[in-house]
């Protein structure tokens, strides 16, 4: 029996033409319908930040693929069907980019690059005493698909690392703590705190003044996960007071970061425009196409989101 081609609806908030061309190449037998020209039903949806109306207008039969790692935007849609699996991108080339971004931030702080840049501006030759690496511990909140690769990159440079996730465990020789006590311990030990948690009802606005002030004086914060994890005014206050030495921020409560936001010109803040890990279209499309093929063969696909947990 020959199977009829699958119907796919595609709604990608950016680079729509690139996604469409890549999916047409990877799934030549599929009927791909691009938003807003969608049928009343389809087998699969491939989406990134789709409009609410998509799922109201088109019933999805088999799976919804999120064209990104974080599913917070998708799960917040009131129209998202609850009886269809949501499958997210797993790594797809993002983990190594995260490792690069974190390594850059860590080395910039540990090798005191900003202080040397200042000395150069003043034409002053000022060698500084080398910081003790064994005391420069990196705390990583969120040791999932992306976090594990970050851990490996930092360990390859011999930085001490401690992780925190929902479940207790280890990655290589790095201890991953859990629970409120575990979090307190990670904060107490961390010279630099890296956020790589999903944004869920548990983690939203989690990093407030109370938690951030448990970091040692002079600690650094790196947020490459989602802006709403951090209470921005609390972070700014701790930077202003000198409790925190710096914040390297790739994600924000409001994106694009408003022109008048204090982060732009704060001397202790580095801003990047949500680029710590770009979504690589071809790698992502290959991953999604392989999972569609698995589902069509009756096999399970990995990366299914636990909607009740929010990630
Ligand atoms: P994973 O789901 O693989 O990992 C999530 C990690 O967070 C796991 O270690 C999980 O613990 C932990 N976690 C979740 N909830 C809690 C909680 N309440 N308390 C403690 N730990 C918790 O996600 P990824 O590594 O693939 O991605 C992480 C996030 O990175 C994404 O959700 C997205 O928001 C962000 N991201 C940002 C990008 C950017 O460009 N800035 C690009 C890509 C992703 P456990 O393992 O025990 O479940
Ligand atoms: C993602 C992102 O979650 O790009 O994939 O932010």
mmCIF file of C-alpha atoms and ligand atoms in Angstrom:
data_model
loop_
_atom_site.group_PDB
_atom_site.id
_atom_site.type_symbol
_atom_site.label_atom_id
_atom_site.label_comp_id
_atom_site.label_asym_id
_atom_site.label_seq_id
_atom_site.Cartn_x
_atom_site.Cartn_y
_atom_site.Cartn_z
ATOM 1 C CA UNK A 1 0.000 0.000 0.000
ATOM 2 C CA UNK A 2 1.468 3.372 -0.911
ATOM 3 C CA UNK A 3 1.208 6.005 1.806
ATOM 4 C CA UNK A 4 -0.161 9.411 1.022
ATOM 5 C CA UNK A 5 2.292 12.287 1.462
ATOM 6 C CA UNK A 6 2.322 13.935 4.864
ATOM 7 C CA UNK A 7 0.927 17.441 5.264
ATOM 8 C CA UNK A 8 3.094 19.900 7.138
ATOM 9 C CA UNK A 9 2.314 23.435 8.217
ATOM 10 C CA UNK A 10 5.307 25.717 8.614
ATOM 11 C CA UNK A 11 5.267 28.920 10.664
ATOM 12 C CA UNK A 12 8.699 30.300 11.455
ATOM 13 C CA UNK A 13 8.855 33.795 12.891
ATOM 14 C CA UNK A 14 12.136 34.569 11.133
ATOM 15 C CA UNK A 15 14.041 33.331 8.076
ATOM 16 C CA UNK A 16 10.760 31.833 6.799
ATOM 17 C CA UNK A 17 12.077 31.436 3.240
ATOM 18 C CA UNK A 18 15.218 29.621 4.392
ATOM 19 C CA UNK A 19 13.223 27.210 6.549
ATOM 20 C CA UNK A 20 10.800 26.528 3.734
ATOM 21 C CA UNK A 21 13.528 25.825 1.163
ATOM 22 C CA UNK A 22 15.435 23.569 3.564
ATOM 23 C CA UNK A 23 12.320 21.586 4.534
ATOM 24 C CA UNK A 24 11.331 21.176 0.880
ATOM 25 C CA UNK A 25 14.793 19.720 0.206
ATOM 26 C CA UNK A 26 14.776 17.444 3.267
ATOM 27 C CA UNK A 27 11.179 16.217 2.877
ATOM 28 C CA UNK A 28 10.637 16.210 -0.896
ATOM 29 C CA UNK A 29 7.491 14.073 -0.662
ATOM 30 C CA UNK A 30 5.768 16.180 1.995
ATOM 31 C CA UNK A 31 3.118 18.775 1.193
ATOM 32 C CA UNK A 32 4.397 21.864 2.950
ATOM 33 C CA UNK A 33 1.950 24.678 3.633
ATOM 34 C CA UNK A 34 3.375 27.968 4.822
ATOM 35 C CA UNK A 35 1.491 30.184 7.240
ATOM 36 C CA UNK A 36 -0.960 31.850 6.605
ATOM 37 C CA UNK A 37 -1.980 29.517 3.725
ATOM 38 C CA UNK A 38 -2.719 26.479 5.860
ATOM 39 C CA UNK A 39 -5.305 23.698 5.503
ATOM 40 C CA UNK A 40 -7.819 22.846 8.231
ATOM 41 C CA UNK A 41 -5.738 19.824 9.299
ATOM 42 C CA UNK A 42 -2.144 18.613 8.879
ATOM 43 C CA UNK A 43 0.062 15.790 10.171
ATOM 44 C CA UNK A 44 2.858 17.972 11.511
ATOM 45 C CA UNK A 45 3.492 21.579 12.452
ATOM 46 C CA UNK A 46 7.020 23.021 12.298
ATOM 47 C CA UNK A 47 6.939 26.261 14.261
ATOM 48 C CA UNK A 48 8.908 28.979 16.003
ATOM 49 C CA UNK A 49 6.845 31.522 17.927
ATOM 50 C CA UNK A 50 3.771 30.835 15.758
ATOM 51 C CA UNK A 51 0.673 33.056 15.856
ATOM 52 C CA UNK A 52 -2.151 31.937 18.207
ATOM 53 C CA UNK A 53 -4.398 31.574 15.157
ATOM 54 C CA UNK A 54 -2.333 28.768 13.643
ATOM 55 C CA UNK A 55 -3.660 26.019 15.921
ATOM 56 C CA UNK A 56 -7.166 27.503 15.905
ATOM 57 C CA UNK A 57 -7.240 27.235 12.115
ATOM 58 C CA UNK A 58 -5.323 23.983 11.613
ATOM 59 C CA UNK A 59 -5.700 20.752 13.623
ATOM 60 C CA UNK A 60 -2.411 18.856 14.009
ATOM 61 C CA UNK A 61 -2.601 15.073 13.962
ATOM 62 C CA UNK A 62 0.852 13.694 14.852
ATOM 63 C CA UNK A 63 3.379 16.127 16.313
ATOM 64 C CA UNK A 64 4.329 19.764 16.701
ATOM 65 C CA UNK A 65 8.020 20.477 16.217
ATOM 66 C CA UNK A 66 9.421 23.548 17.952
ATOM 67 C CA UNK A 67 12.199 25.042 15.804
ATOM 68 C CA UNK A 68 14.230 25.975 18.866
ATOM 69 C CA UNK A 69 15.367 24.453 22.157
ATOM 70 C CA UNK A 70 13.229 26.574 24.489
ATOM 71 C CA UNK A 71 9.487 25.932 24.384
ATOM 72 C CA UNK A 72 8.321 28.742 26.687
ATOM 73 C CA UNK A 73 6.808 30.810 23.842
ATOM 74 C CA UNK A 74 5.058 27.819 22.303
ATOM 75 C CA UNK A 75 3.656 26.496 25.589
ATOM 76 C CA UNK A 76 2.263 29.923 26.430
ATOM 77 C CA UNK A 77 -0.144 29.770 23.452
ATOM 78 C CA UNK A 78 -3.713 29.262 24.619
ATOM 79 C CA UNK A 79 -4.563 27.475 21.358
ATOM 80 C CA UNK A 80 -1.785 24.863 21.591
ATOM 81 C CA UNK A 81 -3.448 21.432 21.338
ATOM 82 C CA UNK A 82 -2.847 19.374 24.486
ATOM 83 C CA UNK A 83 -3.270 15.948 22.872
ATOM 84 C CA UNK A 84 -0.371 16.168 20.388
ATOM 85 C CA UNK A 85 3.303 15.728 21.364
ATOM 86 C CA UNK A 86 5.519 18.790 21.249
ATOM 87 C CA UNK A 87 9.064 17.972 20.159
ATOM 88 C CA UNK A 88 11.885 20.469 20.589
ATOM 89 C CA UNK A 89 15.335 20.838 19.051
ATOM 90 C CA UNK A 90 18.020 18.930 20.921
ATOM 91 C CA UNK A 91 21.397 20.597 20.553
ATOM 92 C CA UNK A 92 21.274 20.906 16.741
ATOM 93 C CA UNK A 93 24.585 22.742 16.824
ATOM 94 C CA UNK A 94 23.618 25.082 19.671
ATOM 95 C CA UNK A 95 25.511 23.381 22.496
ATOM 96 C CA UNK A 96 28.977 24.137 21.088
ATOM 97 C CA UNK A 97 27.948 27.754 20.467
ATOM 98 C CA UNK A 98 26.872 28.012 24.110
ATOM 99 C CA UNK A 99 30.211 26.543 25.150
ATOM 100 C CA UNK A 100 31.995 29.209 23.061
ATOM 101 C CA UNK A 101 29.922 32.032 24.540
ATOM 102 C CA UNK A 102 30.424 30.921 28.135
ATOM 103 C CA UNK A 103 34.141 30.287 27.603
ATOM 104 C CA UNK A 104 34.524 33.818 26.233
ATOM 105 C CA UNK A 105 32.735 35.321 29.255
ATOM 106 C CA UNK A 106 34.664 33.173 31.723
ATOM 107 C CA UNK A 107 38.065 33.953 30.217
ATOM 108 C CA UNK A 108 37.266 37.634 29.926
ATOM 109 C CA UNK A 109 36.550 37.749 33.662
ATOM 110 C CA UNK A 110 39.240 35.325 34.810
ATOM 111 C CA UNK A 111 41.990 36.927 32.674
ATOM 112 C CA UNK A 112 40.711 40.395 33.727
ATOM 113 C CA UNK A 113 40.470 41.547 30.149
ATOM 114 C CA UNK A 114 38.417 44.640 31.013
ATOM 115 C CA UNK A 115 41.066 45.873 33.448
ATOM 116 C CA UNK A 116 43.803 45.431 30.822
ATOM 117 C CA UNK A 117 41.666 47.220 28.225
ATOM 118 C CA UNK A 118 41.318 50.122 30.668
ATOM 119 C CA UNK A 119 45.092 50.173 31.289
ATOM 120 C CA UNK A 120 45.687 50.277 27.554
ATOM 121 C CA UNK A 121 43.280 53.223 27.133
ATOM 122 C CA UNK A 122 45.365 55.036 29.783
ATOM 123 C CA UNK A 123 48.683 53.841 28.224
ATOM 124 C CA UNK A 124 49.609 52.332 31.591
ATOM 125 C CA UNK A 125 51.736 49.149 31.890
ATOM 126 C CA UNK A 126 50.119 47.399 34.873
ATOM 127 C CA UNK A 127 50.701 43.640 35.223
ATOM 128 C CA UNK A 128 48.128 42.215 37.630
ATOM 129 C CA UNK A 129 48.567 39.340 40.018
ATOM 130 C CA UNK A 130 47.140 36.223 38.420
ATOM 131 C CA UNK A 131 43.807 35.049 39.853
ATOM 132 C CA UNK A 132 43.692 31.635 41.464
ATOM 133 C CA UNK A 133 41.892 29.332 39.073
ATOM 134 C CA UNK A 134 41.065 26.763 41.726
ATOM 135 C CA UNK A 135 39.024 29.477 43.498
ATOM 136 C CA UNK A 136 37.290 30.650 40.311
ATOM 137 C CA UNK A 137 34.385 28.203 40.396
ATOM 138 C CA UNK A 138 31.684 28.357 37.737
ATOM 139 C CA UNK A 139 28.144 27.520 38.855
ATOM 140 C CA UNK A 140 25.878 26.316 36.091
ATOM 141 C CA UNK A 141 22.117 26.390 36.658
ATOM 142 C CA UNK A 142 20.650 23.940 34.144
ATOM 143 C CA UNK A 143 22.789 21.020 33.105
ATOM 144 C CA UNK A 144 20.693 19.640 30.270
ATOM 145 C CA UNK A 145 21.479 19.044 26.613
ATOM 146 C CA UNK A 146 23.255 22.401 26.263
ATOM 147 C CA UNK A 147 24.643 22.657 29.788
ATOM 148 C CA UNK A 148 26.477 19.346 29.586
ATOM 149 C CA UNK A 149 28.592 20.580 26.675
ATOM 150 C CA UNK A 150 29.327 23.831 28.534
ATOM 151 C CA UNK A 151 30.550 21.776 31.498
ATOM 152 C CA UNK A 152 32.920 19.808 29.271
ATOM 153 C CA UNK A 153 34.365 22.966 27.697
ATOM 154 C CA UNK A 154 35.023 24.551 31.101
ATOM 155 C CA UNK A 155 36.533 21.373 32.521
ATOM 156 C CA UNK A 156 38.816 21.129 29.474
ATOM 157 C CA UNK A 157 40.225 24.498 30.604
ATOM 158 C CA UNK A 158 40.518 23.172 34.175
ATOM 159 C CA UNK A 159 37.941 25.496 35.728
ATOM 160 C CA UNK A 160 36.197 24.085 38.778
ATOM 161 C CA UNK A 161 32.489 23.708 37.980
ATOM 162 C CA UNK A 162 29.401 22.900 40.018
ATOM 163 C CA UNK A 163 25.991 22.304 38.478
ATOM 164 C CA UNK A 164 22.376 22.526 39.565
ATOM 165 C CA UNK A 165 19.385 20.853 37.980
ATOM 166 C CA UNK A 166 16.093 19.315 38.992
ATOM 167 C CA UNK A 167 17.725 15.916 39.450
ATOM 168 C CA UNK A 168 20.877 15.240 41.442
ATOM 169 C CA UNK A 169 23.749 13.662 39.506
ATOM 170 C CA UNK A 170 27.059 14.308 37.834
ATOM 171 C CA UNK A 171 28.506 15.144 34.445
ATOM 172 C CA UNK A 172 31.994 13.741 34.063
ATOM 173 C CA UNK A 173 33.673 14.703 37.330
ATOM 174 C CA UNK A 174 31.299 17.607 38.005
ATOM 175 C CA UNK A 175 28.753 17.341 40.797
ATOM 176 C CA UNK A 176 25.227 18.445 39.877
ATOM 177 C CA UNK A 177 23.261 19.467 42.966
ATOM 178 C CA UNK A 178 19.485 19.803 43.271
ATOM 179 C CA UNK A 179 16.829 21.367 45.460
ATOM 180 C CA UNK A 180 16.895 24.569 47.510
ATOM 181 C CA UNK A 181 19.886 23.486 49.600
ATOM 182 C CA UNK A 182 21.767 22.533 46.447
ATOM 183 C CA UNK A 183 21.030 25.932 44.923
ATOM 184 C CA UNK A 184 22.232 27.758 48.035
ATOM 185 C CA UNK A 185 25.442 25.738 47.907
ATOM 186 C CA UNK A 186 26.016 26.482 44.209
ATOM 187 C CA UNK A 187 25.467 30.206 44.781
ATOM 188 C CA UNK A 188 27.774 30.254 47.797
ATOM 189 C CA UNK A 189 30.595 28.612 45.813
ATOM 190 C CA UNK A 190 30.286 30.381 42.452
ATOM 191 C CA UNK A 191 32.595 33.132 41.266
ATOM 192 C CA UNK A 192 30.610 33.105 38.058
ATOM 193 C CA UNK A 193 26.993 31.993 37.700
ATOM 194 C CA UNK A 194 25.773 30.802 34.299
ATOM 195 C CA UNK A 195 22.033 30.458 33.654
ATOM 196 C CA UNK A 196 20.959 27.740 31.257
ATOM 197 C CA UNK A 197 17.567 26.810 32.678
ATOM 198 C CA UNK A 198 14.323 26.737 30.726
ATOM 199 C CA UNK A 199 11.804 29.454 31.560
ATOM 200 C CA UNK A 200 8.953 27.735 33.414
ATOM 201 C CA UNK A 201 6.563 28.615 36.218
ATOM 202 C CA UNK A 202 9.249 27.372 38.646
ATOM 203 C CA UNK A 203 12.176 29.321 37.197
ATOM 204 C CA UNK A 204 10.549 32.605 36.069
ATOM 205 C CA UNK A 205 11.887 35.522 38.177
ATOM 206 C CA UNK A 206 13.816 32.986 40.259
ATOM 207 C CA UNK A 207 17.061 35.002 40.287
ATOM 208 C CA UNK A 208 15.989 37.883 42.486
ATOM 209 C CA UNK A 209 17.908 40.001 44.977
ATOM 210 C CA UNK A 210 17.569 37.352 47.697
ATOM 211 C CA UNK A 211 19.186 34.629 45.577
ATOM 212 C CA UNK A 212 21.677 36.762 43.658
ATOM 213 C CA UNK A 213 23.017 38.289 46.842
ATOM 214 C CA UNK A 214 24.020 34.806 47.999
ATOM 215 C CA UNK A 215 26.761 34.910 45.364
ATOM 216 C CA UNK A 216 30.123 36.003 46.788
ATOM 217 C CA UNK A 217 30.963 39.697 46.493
ATOM 218 C CA UNK A 218 32.626 40.324 43.109
ATOM 219 C CA UNK A 219 30.874 37.425 41.359
ATOM 220 C CA UNK A 220 29.839 37.527 37.703
ATOM 221 C CA UNK A 221 26.508 36.514 36.131
ATOM 222 C CA UNK A 222 25.952 35.177 32.609
ATOM 223 C CA UNK A 223 22.400 34.720 31.305
ATOM 224 C CA UNK A 224 22.111 32.769 28.066
ATOM 225 C CA UNK A 225 18.786 31.106 28.868
ATOM 226 C CA UNK A 226 15.809 33.455 29.066
ATOM 227 C CA UNK A 227 15.525 37.051 30.326
ATOM 228 C CA UNK A 228 12.550 36.485 32.657
ATOM 229 C CA UNK A 229 14.601 34.114 34.849
ATOM 230 C CA UNK A 230 16.216 37.217 36.339
ATOM 231 C CA UNK A 231 14.576 40.158 38.099
ATOM 232 C CA UNK A 232 16.374 42.818 36.063
ATOM 233 C CA UNK A 233 15.991 45.647 38.597
ATOM 234 C CA UNK A 234 17.465 43.444 41.325
ATOM 235 C CA UNK A 235 20.396 42.537 39.092
ATOM 236 C CA UNK A 236 21.008 46.213 38.294
ATOM 237 C CA UNK A 237 20.885 47.140 41.983
ATOM 238 C CA UNK A 238 23.487 44.493 42.875
ATOM 239 C CA UNK A 239 25.727 45.686 40.025
ATOM 240 C CA UNK A 240 25.356 49.309 41.138
ATOM 241 C CA UNK A 241 26.183 48.386 44.713
ATOM 242 C CA UNK A 242 29.295 46.518 43.549
ATOM 243 C CA UNK A 243 28.136 43.209 44.978
ATOM 244 C CA UNK A 244 28.265 41.790 41.444
ATOM 245 C CA UNK A 245 31.281 42.560 39.273
ATOM 246 C CA UNK A 246 29.617 42.037 35.910
ATOM 247 C CA UNK A 247 26.681 40.641 34.003
ATOM 248 C CA UNK A 248 26.936 39.198 30.519
ATOM 249 C CA UNK A 249 23.422 39.129 29.133
ATOM 250 C CA UNK A 250 22.215 37.597 25.900
ATOM 251 C CA UNK A 251 18.524 37.445 26.798
ATOM 252 C CA UNK A 252 16.131 39.972 28.310
ATOM 253 C CA UNK A 253 12.681 40.393 29.775
ATOM 254 C CA UNK A 254 11.805 42.418 26.658
ATOM 255 C CA UNK A 255 13.472 41.673 23.310
ATOM 256 C CA UNK A 256 14.754 43.580 21.433
ATOM 257 C CA UNK A 257 16.153 45.305 24.521
ATOM 258 C CA UNK A 258 14.453 48.774 24.589
ATOM 259 C CA UNK A 259 16.759 51.623 23.564
ATOM 260 C CA UNK A 260 16.284 53.366 26.922
ATOM 261 C CA UNK A 261 17.151 50.303 29.019
ATOM 262 C CA UNK A 262 19.949 50.874 31.536
ATOM 263 C CA UNK A 263 21.695 47.650 30.522
ATOM 264 C CA UNK A 264 22.860 49.221 27.244
ATOM 265 C CA UNK A 265 25.200 51.720 28.879
ATOM 266 C CA UNK A 266 25.943 50.116 32.235
ATOM 267 C CA UNK A 267 29.736 49.886 32.719
ATOM 268 C CA UNK A 268 29.467 46.408 34.241
ATOM 269 C CA UNK A 269 27.096 44.923 31.661
ATOM 270 C CA UNK A 270 27.820 43.224 28.354
ATOM 271 C CA UNK A 271 24.785 42.991 26.064
ATOM 272 C CA UNK A 272 24.405 40.675 23.080
ATOM 273 C CA UNK A 273 21.169 40.368 21.058
ATOM 274 C CA UNK A 274 20.045 36.767 21.780
ATOM 275 C CA UNK A 275 22.854 35.243 19.738
ATOM 276 C CA UNK A 276 24.638 33.003 22.233
ATOM 277 C CA UNK A 277 23.404 30.050 20.184
ATOM 278 C CA UNK A 278 21.915 30.739 16.794
ATOM 279 C CA UNK A 279 19.471 28.217 15.372
ATOM 280 C CA UNK A 280 21.276 26.551 12.487
ATOM 281 C CA UNK A 281 18.656 25.989 9.817
ATOM 282 C CA UNK A 282 20.207 23.063 7.933
ATOM 283 C CA UNK A 283 21.211 21.097 11.053
ATOM 284 C CA UNK A 284 17.822 21.721 12.638
ATOM 285 C CA UNK A 285 15.919 20.701 9.518
ATOM 286 C CA UNK A 286 17.952 17.479 9.265
ATOM 287 C CA UNK A 287 17.104 16.682 12.906
ATOM 288 C CA UNK A 288 13.385 17.363 12.429
ATOM 289 C CA UNK A 289 13.249 15.407 9.156
ATOM 290 C CA UNK A 290 14.933 12.388 10.806
ATOM 291 C CA UNK A 291 12.369 12.479 13.629
ATOM 292 C CA UNK A 292 9.459 12.732 11.179
ATOM 293 C CA UNK A 293 10.850 9.681 9.357
ATOM 294 C CA UNK A 294 11.110 7.810 12.687
ATOM 295 C CA UNK A 295 7.516 8.660 13.615
ATOM 296 C CA UNK A 296 6.321 7.623 10.153
ATOM 297 C CA UNK A 297 8.033 4.236 10.707
ATOM 298 C CA UNK A 298 6.143 3.903 13.970
ATOM 299 C CA UNK A 299 9.188 4.610 16.157
ATOM 300 C CA UNK A 300 9.457 7.019 19.074
ATOM 301 C CA UNK A 301 11.209 10.364 18.597
ATOM 302 C CA UNK A 302 13.358 11.923 21.320
ATOM 303 C CA UNK A 303 12.993 15.485 22.549
ATOM 304 C CA UNK A 304 9.331 15.190 23.529
ATOM 305 C CA UNK A 305 8.493 18.037 25.904
ATOM 306 C CA UNK A 306 6.884 17.324 29.260
ATOM 307 C CA UNK A 307 4.218 19.995 29.044
ATOM 308 C CA UNK A 308 3.305 19.684 32.726
ATOM 309 C CA UNK A 309 6.930 20.560 33.700
ATOM 310 C CA UNK A 310 7.175 23.246 31.030
ATOM 311 C CA UNK A 311 10.336 21.937 29.327
HETATM 312 P P1 LIG B 1 17.193 20.891 28.730
HETATM 313 O O1 LIG B 1 15.737 20.660 28.928
HETATM 314 O O2 LIG B 1 18.001 19.821 28.067
HETATM 315 O O3 LIG B 1 17.886 21.210 30.133
HETATM 316 C C1 LIG B 1 17.242 21.953 31.092
HETATM 317 C C2 LIG B 1 18.009 21.842 32.392
HETATM 318 O O4 LIG B 1 17.376 22.674 33.363
HETATM 319 C C3 LIG B 1 18.022 20.433 32.971
HETATM 320 O O5 LIG B 1 19.241 20.214 33.638
HETATM 321 C C4 LIG B 1 16.877 20.480 33.979
HETATM 322 O O6 LIG B 1 16.999 19.545 35.052
HETATM 323 C C5 LIG B 1 17.053 21.883 34.508
HETATM 324 N N1 LIG B 1 15.827 22.378 35.141
HETATM 325 C C6 LIG B 1 14.632 22.640 34.576
HETATM 326 N N2 LIG B 1 13.752 23.095 35.486
HETATM 327 C C7 LIG B 1 14.414 23.126 36.659
HETATM 328 C C8 LIG B 1 14.045 23.512 37.962
HETATM 329 N N3 LIG B 1 12.817 23.964 38.261
HETATM 330 N N4 LIG B 1 14.982 23.417 38.940
HETATM 331 C C9 LIG B 1 16.215 22.955 38.658
HETATM 332 N N5 LIG B 1 16.632 22.575 37.433
HETATM 333 C C10 LIG B 1 15.728 22.666 36.446
HETATM 334 O O7 LIG B 1 17.315 22.253 27.927
HETATM 335 P P2 LIG B 1 18.502 22.766 26.972
HETATM 336 O O8 LIG B 1 19.790 22.534 27.665
HETATM 337 O O9 LIG B 1 18.339 22.217 25.620
HETATM 338 O O10 LIG B 1 18.157 24.324 26.884
HETATM 339 C C11 LIG B 1 18.099 25.124 28.053
HETATM 340 C C12 LIG B 1 17.471 26.468 27.737
HETATM 341 O O11 LIG B 1 18.384 27.277 26.999
HETATM 342 C C13 LIG B 1 16.250 26.447 26.836
HETATM 343 O O12 LIG B 1 15.079 26.112 27.564
HETATM 344 C C14 LIG B 1 16.196 27.851 26.284
HETATM 345 O O13 LIG B 1 15.382 28.678 27.094
HETATM 346 C C15 LIG B 1 17.650 28.316 26.383
HETATM 347 N N6 LIG B 1 18.223 28.583 25.062
HETATM 348 C C16 LIG B 1 18.693 29.842 24.787
HETATM 349 C C17 LIG B 1 19.257 30.117 23.554
HETATM 350 C C18 LIG B 1 19.852 31.469 23.260
HETATM 351 O O14 LIG B 1 20.232 31.725 22.124
HETATM 352 N N7 LIG B 1 19.999 32.331 24.209
HETATM 353 C C19 LIG B 1 19.375 29.080 22.513
HETATM 354 C C20 LIG B 1 18.883 27.796 22.934
HETATM 355 C C21 LIG B 1 18.314 27.573 24.163
HETATM 356 P P3 LIG B 1 16.785 17.955 34.788
HETATM 357 O O15 LIG B 1 17.893 17.536 33.855
HETATM 358 O O16 LIG B 1 16.944 17.359 36.131
HETATM 359 O O17 LIG B 1 15.433 17.825 34.169
HETATM 360 C C1 LIG B 2 16.043 28.616 21.481
HETATM 361 C C2 LIG B 2 16.480 29.999 21.229
HETATM 362 O O1 LIG B 2 15.396 28.365 22.501
HETATM 363 O O2 LIG B 2 17.008 30.264 20.130
HETATM 364 O O3 LIG B 2 16.351 27.750 20.649
HETATM 365 O O4 LIG B 2 16.346 30.850 22.108
#
